[in-house]
mmCIF file of C-alpha atoms in Angstrom:
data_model
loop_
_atom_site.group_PDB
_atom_site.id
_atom_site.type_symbol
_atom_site.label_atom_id
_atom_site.label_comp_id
_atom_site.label_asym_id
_atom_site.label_seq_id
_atom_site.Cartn_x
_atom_site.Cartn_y
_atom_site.Cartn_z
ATOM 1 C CA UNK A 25 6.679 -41.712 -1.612
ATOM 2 C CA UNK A 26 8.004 -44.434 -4.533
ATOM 3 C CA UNK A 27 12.153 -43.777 -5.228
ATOM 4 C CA UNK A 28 13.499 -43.667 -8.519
ATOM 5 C CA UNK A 29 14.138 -46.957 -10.027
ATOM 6 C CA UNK A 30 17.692 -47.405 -12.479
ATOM 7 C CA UNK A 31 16.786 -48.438 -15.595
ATOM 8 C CA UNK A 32 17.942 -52.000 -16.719
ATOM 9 C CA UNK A 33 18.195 -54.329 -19.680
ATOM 10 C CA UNK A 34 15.753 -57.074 -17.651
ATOM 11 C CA UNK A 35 13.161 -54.106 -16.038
ATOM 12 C CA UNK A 36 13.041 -52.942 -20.425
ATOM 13 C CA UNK A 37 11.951 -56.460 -21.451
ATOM 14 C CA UNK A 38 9.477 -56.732 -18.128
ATOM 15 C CA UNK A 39 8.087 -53.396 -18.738
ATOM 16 C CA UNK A 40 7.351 -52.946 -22.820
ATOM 17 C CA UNK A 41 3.638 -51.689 -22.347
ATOM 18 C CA UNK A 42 4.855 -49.065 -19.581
ATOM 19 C CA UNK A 43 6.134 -45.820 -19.924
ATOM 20 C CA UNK A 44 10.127 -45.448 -19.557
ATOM 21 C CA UNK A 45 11.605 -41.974 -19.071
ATOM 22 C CA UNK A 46 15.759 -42.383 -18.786
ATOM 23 C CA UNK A 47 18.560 -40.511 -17.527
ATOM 24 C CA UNK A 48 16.166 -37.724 -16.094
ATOM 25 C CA UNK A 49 17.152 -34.925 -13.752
ATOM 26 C CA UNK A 50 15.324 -34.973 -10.692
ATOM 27 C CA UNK A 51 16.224 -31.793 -8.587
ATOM 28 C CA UNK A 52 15.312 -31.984 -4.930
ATOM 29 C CA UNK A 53 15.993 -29.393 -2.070
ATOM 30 C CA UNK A 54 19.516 -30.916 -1.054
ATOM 31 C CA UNK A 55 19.890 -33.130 -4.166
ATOM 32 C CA UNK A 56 20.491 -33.514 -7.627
ATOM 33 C CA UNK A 57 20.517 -37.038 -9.372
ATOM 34 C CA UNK A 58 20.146 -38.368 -12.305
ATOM 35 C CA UNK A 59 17.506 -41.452 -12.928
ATOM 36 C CA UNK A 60 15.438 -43.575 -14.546
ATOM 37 C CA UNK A 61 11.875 -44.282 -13.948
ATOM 38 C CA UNK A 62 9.314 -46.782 -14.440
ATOM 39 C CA UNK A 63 5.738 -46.153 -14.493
ATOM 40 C CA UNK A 64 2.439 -48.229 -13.453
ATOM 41 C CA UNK A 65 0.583 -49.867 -16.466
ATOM 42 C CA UNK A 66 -2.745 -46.667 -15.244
ATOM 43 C CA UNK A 67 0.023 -44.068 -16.557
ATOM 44 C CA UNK A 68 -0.682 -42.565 -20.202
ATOM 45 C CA UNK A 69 1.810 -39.635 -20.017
ATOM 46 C CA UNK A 70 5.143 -38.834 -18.491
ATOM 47 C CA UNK A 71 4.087 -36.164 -15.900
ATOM 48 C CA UNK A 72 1.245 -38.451 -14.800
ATOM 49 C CA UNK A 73 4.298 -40.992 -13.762
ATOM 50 C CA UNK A 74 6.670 -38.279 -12.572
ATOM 51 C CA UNK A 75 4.243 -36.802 -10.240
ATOM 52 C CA UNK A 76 3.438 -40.442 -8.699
ATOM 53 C CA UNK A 77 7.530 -40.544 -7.572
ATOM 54 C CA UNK A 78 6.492 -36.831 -6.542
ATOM 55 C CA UNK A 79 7.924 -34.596 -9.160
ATOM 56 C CA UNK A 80 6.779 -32.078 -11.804
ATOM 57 C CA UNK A 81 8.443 -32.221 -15.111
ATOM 58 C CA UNK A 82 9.610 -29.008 -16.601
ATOM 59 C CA UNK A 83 8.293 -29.705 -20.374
ATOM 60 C CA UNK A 84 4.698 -31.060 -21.165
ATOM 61 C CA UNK A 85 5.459 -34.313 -23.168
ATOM 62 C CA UNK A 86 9.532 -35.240 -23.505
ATOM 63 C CA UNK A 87 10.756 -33.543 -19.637
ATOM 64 C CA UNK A 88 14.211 -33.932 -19.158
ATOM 65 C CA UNK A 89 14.507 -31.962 -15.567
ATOM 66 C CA UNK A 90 11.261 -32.350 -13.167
ATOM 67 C CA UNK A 91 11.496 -30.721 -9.391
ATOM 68 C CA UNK A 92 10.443 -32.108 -6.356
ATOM 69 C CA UNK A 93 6.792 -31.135 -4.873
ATOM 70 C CA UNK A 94 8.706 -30.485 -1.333
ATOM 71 C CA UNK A 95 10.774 -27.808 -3.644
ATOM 72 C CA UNK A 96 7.954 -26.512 -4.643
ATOM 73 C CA UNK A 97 5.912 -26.513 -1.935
ATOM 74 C CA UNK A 98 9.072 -25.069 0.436
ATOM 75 C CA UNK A 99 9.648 -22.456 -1.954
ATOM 76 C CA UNK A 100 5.908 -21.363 -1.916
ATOM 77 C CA UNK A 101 5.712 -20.772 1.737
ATOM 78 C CA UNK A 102 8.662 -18.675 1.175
ATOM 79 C CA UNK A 103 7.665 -16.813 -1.147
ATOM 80 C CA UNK A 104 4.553 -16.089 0.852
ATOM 81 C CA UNK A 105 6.168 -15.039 3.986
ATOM 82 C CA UNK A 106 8.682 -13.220 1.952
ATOM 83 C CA UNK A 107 7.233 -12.046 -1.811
ATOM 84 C CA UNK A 108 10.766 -10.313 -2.299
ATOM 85 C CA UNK A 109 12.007 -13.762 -2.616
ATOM 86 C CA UNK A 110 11.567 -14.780 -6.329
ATOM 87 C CA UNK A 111 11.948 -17.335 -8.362
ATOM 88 C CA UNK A 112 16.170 -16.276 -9.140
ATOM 89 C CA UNK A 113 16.813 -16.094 -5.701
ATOM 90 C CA UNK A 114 15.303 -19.684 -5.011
ATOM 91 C CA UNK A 115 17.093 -20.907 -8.491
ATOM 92 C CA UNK A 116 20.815 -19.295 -7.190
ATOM 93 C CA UNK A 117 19.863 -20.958 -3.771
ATOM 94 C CA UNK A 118 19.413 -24.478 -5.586
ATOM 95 C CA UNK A 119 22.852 -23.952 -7.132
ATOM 96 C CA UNK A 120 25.012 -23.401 -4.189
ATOM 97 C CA UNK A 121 23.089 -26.340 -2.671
ATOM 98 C CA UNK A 122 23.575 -28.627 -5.519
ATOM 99 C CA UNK A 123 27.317 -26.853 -6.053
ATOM 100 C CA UNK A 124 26.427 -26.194 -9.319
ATOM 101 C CA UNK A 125 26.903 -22.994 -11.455
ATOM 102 C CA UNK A 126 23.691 -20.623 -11.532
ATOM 103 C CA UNK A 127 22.409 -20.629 -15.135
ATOM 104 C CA UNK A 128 19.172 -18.342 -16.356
ATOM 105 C CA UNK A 129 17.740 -21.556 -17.763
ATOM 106 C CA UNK A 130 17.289 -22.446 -14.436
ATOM 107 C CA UNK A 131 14.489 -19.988 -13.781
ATOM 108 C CA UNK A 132 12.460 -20.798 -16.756
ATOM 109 C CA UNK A 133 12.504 -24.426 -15.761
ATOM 110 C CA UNK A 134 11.701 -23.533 -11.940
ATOM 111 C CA UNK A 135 8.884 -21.084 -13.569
ATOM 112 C CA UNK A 136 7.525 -24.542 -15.524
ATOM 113 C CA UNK A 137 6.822 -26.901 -12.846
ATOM 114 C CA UNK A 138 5.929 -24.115 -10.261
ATOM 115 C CA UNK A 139 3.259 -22.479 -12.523
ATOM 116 C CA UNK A 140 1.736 -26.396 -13.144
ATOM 117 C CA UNK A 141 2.380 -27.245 -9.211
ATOM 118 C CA UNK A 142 0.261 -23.906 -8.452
ATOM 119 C CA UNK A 143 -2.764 -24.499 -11.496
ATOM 120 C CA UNK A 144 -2.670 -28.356 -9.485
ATOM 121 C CA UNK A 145 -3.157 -26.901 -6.129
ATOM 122 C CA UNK A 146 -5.931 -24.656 -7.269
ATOM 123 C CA UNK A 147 -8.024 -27.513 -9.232
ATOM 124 C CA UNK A 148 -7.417 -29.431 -5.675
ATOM 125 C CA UNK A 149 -9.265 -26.597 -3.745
ATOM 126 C CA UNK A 150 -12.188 -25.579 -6.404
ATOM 127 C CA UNK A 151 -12.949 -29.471 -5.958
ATOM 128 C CA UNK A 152 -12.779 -29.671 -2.198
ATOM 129 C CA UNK A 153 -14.949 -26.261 -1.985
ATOM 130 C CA UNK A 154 -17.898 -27.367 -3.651
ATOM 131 C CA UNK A 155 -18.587 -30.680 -0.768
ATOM 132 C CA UNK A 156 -17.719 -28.219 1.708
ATOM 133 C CA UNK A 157 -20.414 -25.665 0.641
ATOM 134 C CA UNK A 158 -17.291 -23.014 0.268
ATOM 135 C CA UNK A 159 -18.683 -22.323 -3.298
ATOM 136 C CA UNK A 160 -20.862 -19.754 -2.669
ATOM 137 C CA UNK A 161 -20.724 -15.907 -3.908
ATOM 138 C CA UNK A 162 -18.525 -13.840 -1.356
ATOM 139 C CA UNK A 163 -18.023 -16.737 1.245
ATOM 140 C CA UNK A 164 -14.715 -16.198 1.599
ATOM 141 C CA UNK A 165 -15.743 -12.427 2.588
ATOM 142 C CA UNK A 166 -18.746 -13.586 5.080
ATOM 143 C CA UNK A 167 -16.253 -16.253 6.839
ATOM 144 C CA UNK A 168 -12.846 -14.511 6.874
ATOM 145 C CA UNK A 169 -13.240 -13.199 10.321
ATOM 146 C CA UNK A 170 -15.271 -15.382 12.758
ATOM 147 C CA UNK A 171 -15.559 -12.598 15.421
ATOM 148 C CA UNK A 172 -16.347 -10.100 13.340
ATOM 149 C CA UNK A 173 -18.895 -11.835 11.322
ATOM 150 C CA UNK A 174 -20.016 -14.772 13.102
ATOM 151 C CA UNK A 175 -22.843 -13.936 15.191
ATOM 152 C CA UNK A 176 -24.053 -15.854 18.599
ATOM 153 C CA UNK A 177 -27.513 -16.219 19.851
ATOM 154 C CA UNK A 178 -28.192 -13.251 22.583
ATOM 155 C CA UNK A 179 -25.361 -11.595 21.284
ATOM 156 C CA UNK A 180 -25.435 -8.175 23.295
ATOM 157 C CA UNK A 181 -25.531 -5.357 20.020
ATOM 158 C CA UNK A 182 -22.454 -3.614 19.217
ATOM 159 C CA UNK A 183 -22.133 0.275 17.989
ATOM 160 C CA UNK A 184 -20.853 -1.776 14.522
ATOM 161 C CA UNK A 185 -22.139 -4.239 12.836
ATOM 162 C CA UNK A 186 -18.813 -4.312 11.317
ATOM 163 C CA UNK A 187 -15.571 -2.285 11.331
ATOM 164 C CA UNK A 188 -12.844 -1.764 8.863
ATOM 165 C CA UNK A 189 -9.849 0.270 8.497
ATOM 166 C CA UNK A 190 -8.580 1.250 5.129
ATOM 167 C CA UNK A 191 -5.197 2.626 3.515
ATOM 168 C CA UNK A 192 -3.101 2.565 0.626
ATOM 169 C CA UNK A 193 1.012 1.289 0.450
ATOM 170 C CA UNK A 194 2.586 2.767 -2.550
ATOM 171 C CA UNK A 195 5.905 0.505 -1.610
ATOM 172 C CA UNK A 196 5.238 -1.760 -4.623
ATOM 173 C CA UNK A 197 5.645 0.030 -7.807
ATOM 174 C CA UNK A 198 5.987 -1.517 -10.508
ATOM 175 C CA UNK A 199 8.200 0.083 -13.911
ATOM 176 C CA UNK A 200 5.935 0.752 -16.833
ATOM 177 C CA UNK A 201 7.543 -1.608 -19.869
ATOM 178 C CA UNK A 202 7.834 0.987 -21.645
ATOM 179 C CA UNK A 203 9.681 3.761 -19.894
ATOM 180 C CA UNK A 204 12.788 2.748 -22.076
ATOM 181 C CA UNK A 205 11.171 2.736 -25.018
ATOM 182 C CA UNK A 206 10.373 -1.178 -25.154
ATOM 183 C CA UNK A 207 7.823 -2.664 -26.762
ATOM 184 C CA UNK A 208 4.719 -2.836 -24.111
ATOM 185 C CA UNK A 209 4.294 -5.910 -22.302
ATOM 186 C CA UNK A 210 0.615 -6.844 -21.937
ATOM 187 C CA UNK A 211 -0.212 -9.318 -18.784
ATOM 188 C CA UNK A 212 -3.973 -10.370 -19.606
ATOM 189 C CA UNK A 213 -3.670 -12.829 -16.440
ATOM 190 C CA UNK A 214 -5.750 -12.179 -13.606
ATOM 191 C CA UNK A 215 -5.587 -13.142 -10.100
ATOM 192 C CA UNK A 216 -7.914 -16.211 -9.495
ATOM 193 C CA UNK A 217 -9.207 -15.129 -6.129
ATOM 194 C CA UNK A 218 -12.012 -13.135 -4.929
ATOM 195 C CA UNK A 219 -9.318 -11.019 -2.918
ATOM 196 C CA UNK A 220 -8.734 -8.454 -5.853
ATOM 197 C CA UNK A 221 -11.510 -5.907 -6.979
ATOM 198 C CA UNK A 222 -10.824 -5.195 -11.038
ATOM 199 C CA UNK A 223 -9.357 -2.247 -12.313
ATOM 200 C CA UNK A 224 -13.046 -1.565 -14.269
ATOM 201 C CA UNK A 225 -14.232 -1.881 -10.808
ATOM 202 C CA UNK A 226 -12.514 0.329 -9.697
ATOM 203 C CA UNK A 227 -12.710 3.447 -12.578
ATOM 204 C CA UNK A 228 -16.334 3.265 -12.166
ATOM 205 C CA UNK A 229 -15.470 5.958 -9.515
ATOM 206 C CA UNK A 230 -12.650 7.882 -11.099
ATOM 207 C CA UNK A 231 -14.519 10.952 -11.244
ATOM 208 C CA UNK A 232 -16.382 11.488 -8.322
ATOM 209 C CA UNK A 233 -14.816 14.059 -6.652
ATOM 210 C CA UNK A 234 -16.717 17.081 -8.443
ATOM 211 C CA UNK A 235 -14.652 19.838 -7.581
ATOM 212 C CA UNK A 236 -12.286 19.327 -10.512
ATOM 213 C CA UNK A 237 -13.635 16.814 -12.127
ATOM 214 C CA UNK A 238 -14.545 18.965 -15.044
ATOM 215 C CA UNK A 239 -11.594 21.031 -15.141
ATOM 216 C CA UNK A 240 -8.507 18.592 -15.098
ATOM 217 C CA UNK A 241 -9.899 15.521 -14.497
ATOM 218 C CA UNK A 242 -7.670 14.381 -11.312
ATOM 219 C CA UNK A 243 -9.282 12.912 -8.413
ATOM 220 C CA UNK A 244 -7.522 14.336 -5.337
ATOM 221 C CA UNK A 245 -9.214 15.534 -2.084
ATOM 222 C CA UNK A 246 -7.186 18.426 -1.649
ATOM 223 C CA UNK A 247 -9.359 20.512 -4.129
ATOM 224 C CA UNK A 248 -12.826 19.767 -2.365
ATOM 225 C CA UNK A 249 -13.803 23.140 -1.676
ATOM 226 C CA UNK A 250 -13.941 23.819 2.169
ATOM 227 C CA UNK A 251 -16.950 25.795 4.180
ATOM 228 C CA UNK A 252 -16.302 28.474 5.645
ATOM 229 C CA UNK A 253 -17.396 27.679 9.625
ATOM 230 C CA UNK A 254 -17.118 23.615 8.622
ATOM 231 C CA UNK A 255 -18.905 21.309 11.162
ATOM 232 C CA UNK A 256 -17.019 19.853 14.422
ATOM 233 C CA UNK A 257 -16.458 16.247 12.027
ATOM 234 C CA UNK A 258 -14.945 17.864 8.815
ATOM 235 C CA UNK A 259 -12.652 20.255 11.286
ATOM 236 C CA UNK A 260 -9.477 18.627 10.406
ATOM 237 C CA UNK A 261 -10.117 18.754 6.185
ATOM 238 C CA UNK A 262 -7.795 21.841 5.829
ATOM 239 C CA UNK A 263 -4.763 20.560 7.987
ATOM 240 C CA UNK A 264 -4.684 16.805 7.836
ATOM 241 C CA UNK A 265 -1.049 16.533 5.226
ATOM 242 C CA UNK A 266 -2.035 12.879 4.478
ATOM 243 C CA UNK A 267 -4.994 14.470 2.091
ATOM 244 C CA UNK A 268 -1.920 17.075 0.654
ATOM 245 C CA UNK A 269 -2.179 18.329 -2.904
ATOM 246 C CA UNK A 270 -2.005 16.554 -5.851
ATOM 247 C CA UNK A 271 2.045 16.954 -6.709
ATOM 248 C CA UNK A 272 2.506 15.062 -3.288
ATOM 249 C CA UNK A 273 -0.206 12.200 -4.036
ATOM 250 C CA UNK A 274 0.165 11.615 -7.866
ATOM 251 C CA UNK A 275 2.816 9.264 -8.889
ATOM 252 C CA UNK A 276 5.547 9.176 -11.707
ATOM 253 C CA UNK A 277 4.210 8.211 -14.854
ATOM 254 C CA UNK A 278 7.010 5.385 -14.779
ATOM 255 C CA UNK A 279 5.305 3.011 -12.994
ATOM 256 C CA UNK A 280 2.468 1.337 -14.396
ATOM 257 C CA UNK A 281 1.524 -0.183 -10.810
ATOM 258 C CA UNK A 282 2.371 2.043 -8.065
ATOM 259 C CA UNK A 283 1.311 0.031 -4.674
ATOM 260 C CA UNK A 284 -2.242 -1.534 -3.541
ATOM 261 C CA UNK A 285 -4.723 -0.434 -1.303
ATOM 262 C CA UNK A 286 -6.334 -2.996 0.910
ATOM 263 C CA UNK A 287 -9.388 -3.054 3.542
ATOM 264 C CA UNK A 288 -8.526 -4.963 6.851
ATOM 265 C CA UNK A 289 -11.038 -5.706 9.750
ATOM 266 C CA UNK A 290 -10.481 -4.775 13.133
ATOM 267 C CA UNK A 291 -8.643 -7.974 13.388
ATOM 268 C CA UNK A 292 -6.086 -7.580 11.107
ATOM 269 C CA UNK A 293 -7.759 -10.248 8.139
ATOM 270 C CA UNK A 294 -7.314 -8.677 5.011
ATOM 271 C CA UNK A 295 -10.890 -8.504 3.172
ATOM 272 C CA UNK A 296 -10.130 -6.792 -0.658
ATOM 273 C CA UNK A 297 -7.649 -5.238 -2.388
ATOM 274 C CA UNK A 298 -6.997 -3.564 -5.550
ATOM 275 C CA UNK A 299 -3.998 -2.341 -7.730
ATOM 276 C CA UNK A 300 -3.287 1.969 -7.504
ATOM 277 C CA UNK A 301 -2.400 1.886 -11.618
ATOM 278 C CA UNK A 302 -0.400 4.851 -12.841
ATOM 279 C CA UNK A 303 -1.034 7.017 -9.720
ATOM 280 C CA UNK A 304 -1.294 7.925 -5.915
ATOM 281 C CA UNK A 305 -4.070 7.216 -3.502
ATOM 282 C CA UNK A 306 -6.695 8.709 -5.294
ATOM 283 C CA UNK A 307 -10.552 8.543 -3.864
ATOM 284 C CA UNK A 308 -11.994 5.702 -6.544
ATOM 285 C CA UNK A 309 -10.148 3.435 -4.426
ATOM 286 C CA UNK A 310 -11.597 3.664 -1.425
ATOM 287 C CA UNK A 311 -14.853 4.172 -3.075
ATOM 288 C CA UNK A 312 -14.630 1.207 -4.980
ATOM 289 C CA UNK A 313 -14.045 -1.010 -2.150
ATOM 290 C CA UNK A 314 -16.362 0.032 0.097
ATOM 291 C CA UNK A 315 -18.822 -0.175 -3.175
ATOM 292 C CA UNK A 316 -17.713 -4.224 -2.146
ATOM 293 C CA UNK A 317 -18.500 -4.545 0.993
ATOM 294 C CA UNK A 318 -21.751 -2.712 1.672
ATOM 295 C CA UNK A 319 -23.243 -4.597 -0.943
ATOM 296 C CA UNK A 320 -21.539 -7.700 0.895
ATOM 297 C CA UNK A 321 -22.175 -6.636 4.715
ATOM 298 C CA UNK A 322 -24.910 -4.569 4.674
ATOM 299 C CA UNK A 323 -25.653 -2.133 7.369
ATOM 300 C CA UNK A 324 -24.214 -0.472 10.258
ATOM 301 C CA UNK A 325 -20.586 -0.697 9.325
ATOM 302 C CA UNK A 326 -17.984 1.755 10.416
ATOM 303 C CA UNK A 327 -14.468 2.942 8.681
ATOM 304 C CA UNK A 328 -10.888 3.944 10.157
ATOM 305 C CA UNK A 329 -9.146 5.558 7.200
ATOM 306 C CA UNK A 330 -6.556 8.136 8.267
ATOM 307 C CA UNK A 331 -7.958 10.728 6.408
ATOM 308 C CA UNK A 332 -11.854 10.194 7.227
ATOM 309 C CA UNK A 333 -12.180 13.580 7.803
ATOM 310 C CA UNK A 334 -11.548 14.476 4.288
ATOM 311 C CA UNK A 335 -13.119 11.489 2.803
ATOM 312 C CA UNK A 336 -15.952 11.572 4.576
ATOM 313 C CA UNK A 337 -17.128 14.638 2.925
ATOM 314 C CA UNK A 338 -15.703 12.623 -0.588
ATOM 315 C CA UNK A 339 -17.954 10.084 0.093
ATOM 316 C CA UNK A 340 -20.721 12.381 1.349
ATOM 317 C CA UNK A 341 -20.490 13.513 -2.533
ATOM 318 C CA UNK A 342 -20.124 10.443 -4.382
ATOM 319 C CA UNK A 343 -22.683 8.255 -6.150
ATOM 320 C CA UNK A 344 -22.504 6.147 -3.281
ATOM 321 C CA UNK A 345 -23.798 8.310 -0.685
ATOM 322 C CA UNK A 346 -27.448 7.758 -0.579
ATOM 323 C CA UNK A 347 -26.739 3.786 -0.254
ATOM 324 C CA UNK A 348 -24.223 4.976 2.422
ATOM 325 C CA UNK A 349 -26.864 7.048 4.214
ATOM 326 C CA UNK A 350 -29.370 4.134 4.004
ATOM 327 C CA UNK A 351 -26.930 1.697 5.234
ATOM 328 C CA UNK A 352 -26.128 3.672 8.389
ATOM 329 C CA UNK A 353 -22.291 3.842 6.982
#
């Protein structure tokens, strides 16, 4: 990787046609300097030249502070082994490194660069998908798990085609904006992976449990009504707590985003996920993923949810359960 270059009377004269930047910050993991760089007569704008020493500016045109890519790319893999750790705690981390006073401007101008050093390393990977043949509809889902989904010749047939397990984690809540009587803050940005089913995915099946559908509109599996002599699979319905009533499943209204609920395969890949918005585990979430993958996997697929007993019978009266029935679900 090129070093910085000090800027000097005899480089100015030697250099008129090139781009100069002076006295910037350059912020590395252990380091923080002050420089001035020179770029190659191919670069048109000051990013273009900063990224070729291997740093992002923080401002578009006229950057003044630009981060390492090593910073960037260290404090990703942090942040993905630990999402608790944000972009403050990375910024305060900096400081005593640097022995510099923490400042709040410093997380805006992390924010900058890491937001452009994340949009770079997505353009990277749309362009190498494409050559590899990745760009296909639901690759990612047919190819996350080789031995579930990759199949040999004189395979010996399995009871499952595939197997999942399924459950929701209301551990990441999220406060509504405004609970305090703030003006709402509206995030139209949406996750650019095929990971996340929408939220107008997923109300598709807000009301398909029947029961009391009509009467309150809540979707809870507690109030599907219950046979009298119910059949050897549903025998649990009545005392299995996880499916408990409604005042132990629904959330507080204060949280606009209450936790996720994910699908897994047997192997512990994680397949698709959605958001639980402004309330428990409630049945359209479970519906709407498995909505994904039969349409994705097809038939003969089997489900460990830790209430199947009582969504079985959910699912038994949903809009999905002649597809189910065909599918051998």
């Amino acid at each position: 990787m090129p070093t910085a270059v000090s800027s000097s009377p005899q480089d100015s004269s030697n250099s008129l046609d090139c781009l100069l930047i002076k006295d910037i910050e350059l912020v590395d993991i252990f380091k923080r300097t002050r420089s001035s760089l020179h770029s190659l007569a191919s670069h048109k704008y000051p990013n273009e030249m900063l990224i070729y020493y291997g740093y992002i500016g923080c401002a578009p045109m006229y950057p003044t502070v630009a981060i390492s890519l090593r910073t960037l790319a260290s404090y990703r893999q942090s942040h993905r082994t630990c999402p608790r750790f944000g972009i403050q705690a990375q910024c305060k981390t900096l400081a005593f490194l640097h022995n510099i006073p923490y400042c709040l401007y410093l997380n805006t101008q992390f924010s900058v660069a890491y937001d452009i050093y994340l949009e770079i390393l997505h353009c990277v990977q749309q362009r190498l998908q494409a050559p590899l043949g990745r760009d296909t509809p639901n690759w990612r889902l047919l190819n996350s798990c080789p031995a579930c989904f990759y199949k040999l010749r004189d395979e010996p047939k399995l009871e499952f085609d595939w197997l999942i397990s399924i459950d929701g984690n209301n551990s990441l809540k999220r406060w509504d904006s405004t609970i305090y009587g703030n003006t709402p803050c509206v995030d139209s940005r949406w996750a650019r992976s095929d990971y996340w089913v929408e939220p107008k995915a997923v109300d598709r099946f807000q009301n398909e449990v029947r029961a009391h559908d009509i009467a309150s509109h809540v979707d809870d599996w507690q109030d599907e009504p219950v046979e009298a002599n119910p059949s050897q699979s549903f025998s649990c319905v009545d005392r299995w707590q996880n499916a408990g009533p409604e005042t132990r499943k629904k959330m507080f209204s204060v949280f606009d985003e209450s936790g996720i609920f994910i699908v897994a395969c047997r192997h512990r890949f994680v397949l698709v996920a959605c958001d639980m918005l402004r309330s428990g585990e409630l049945a359209k979430y479970p519906l709407a993923l498995i909505d994904k993958l039969l349409g994705v996997y097809g038939p003969n697929g089997g489900c460990a949810y830790n209430i199947g007993c009582a969504f079985s019978k959910t699912l038994s009266n949903s809009s999905l359960a002649s597809q189910v029935d065909n599918l051998g679900f």
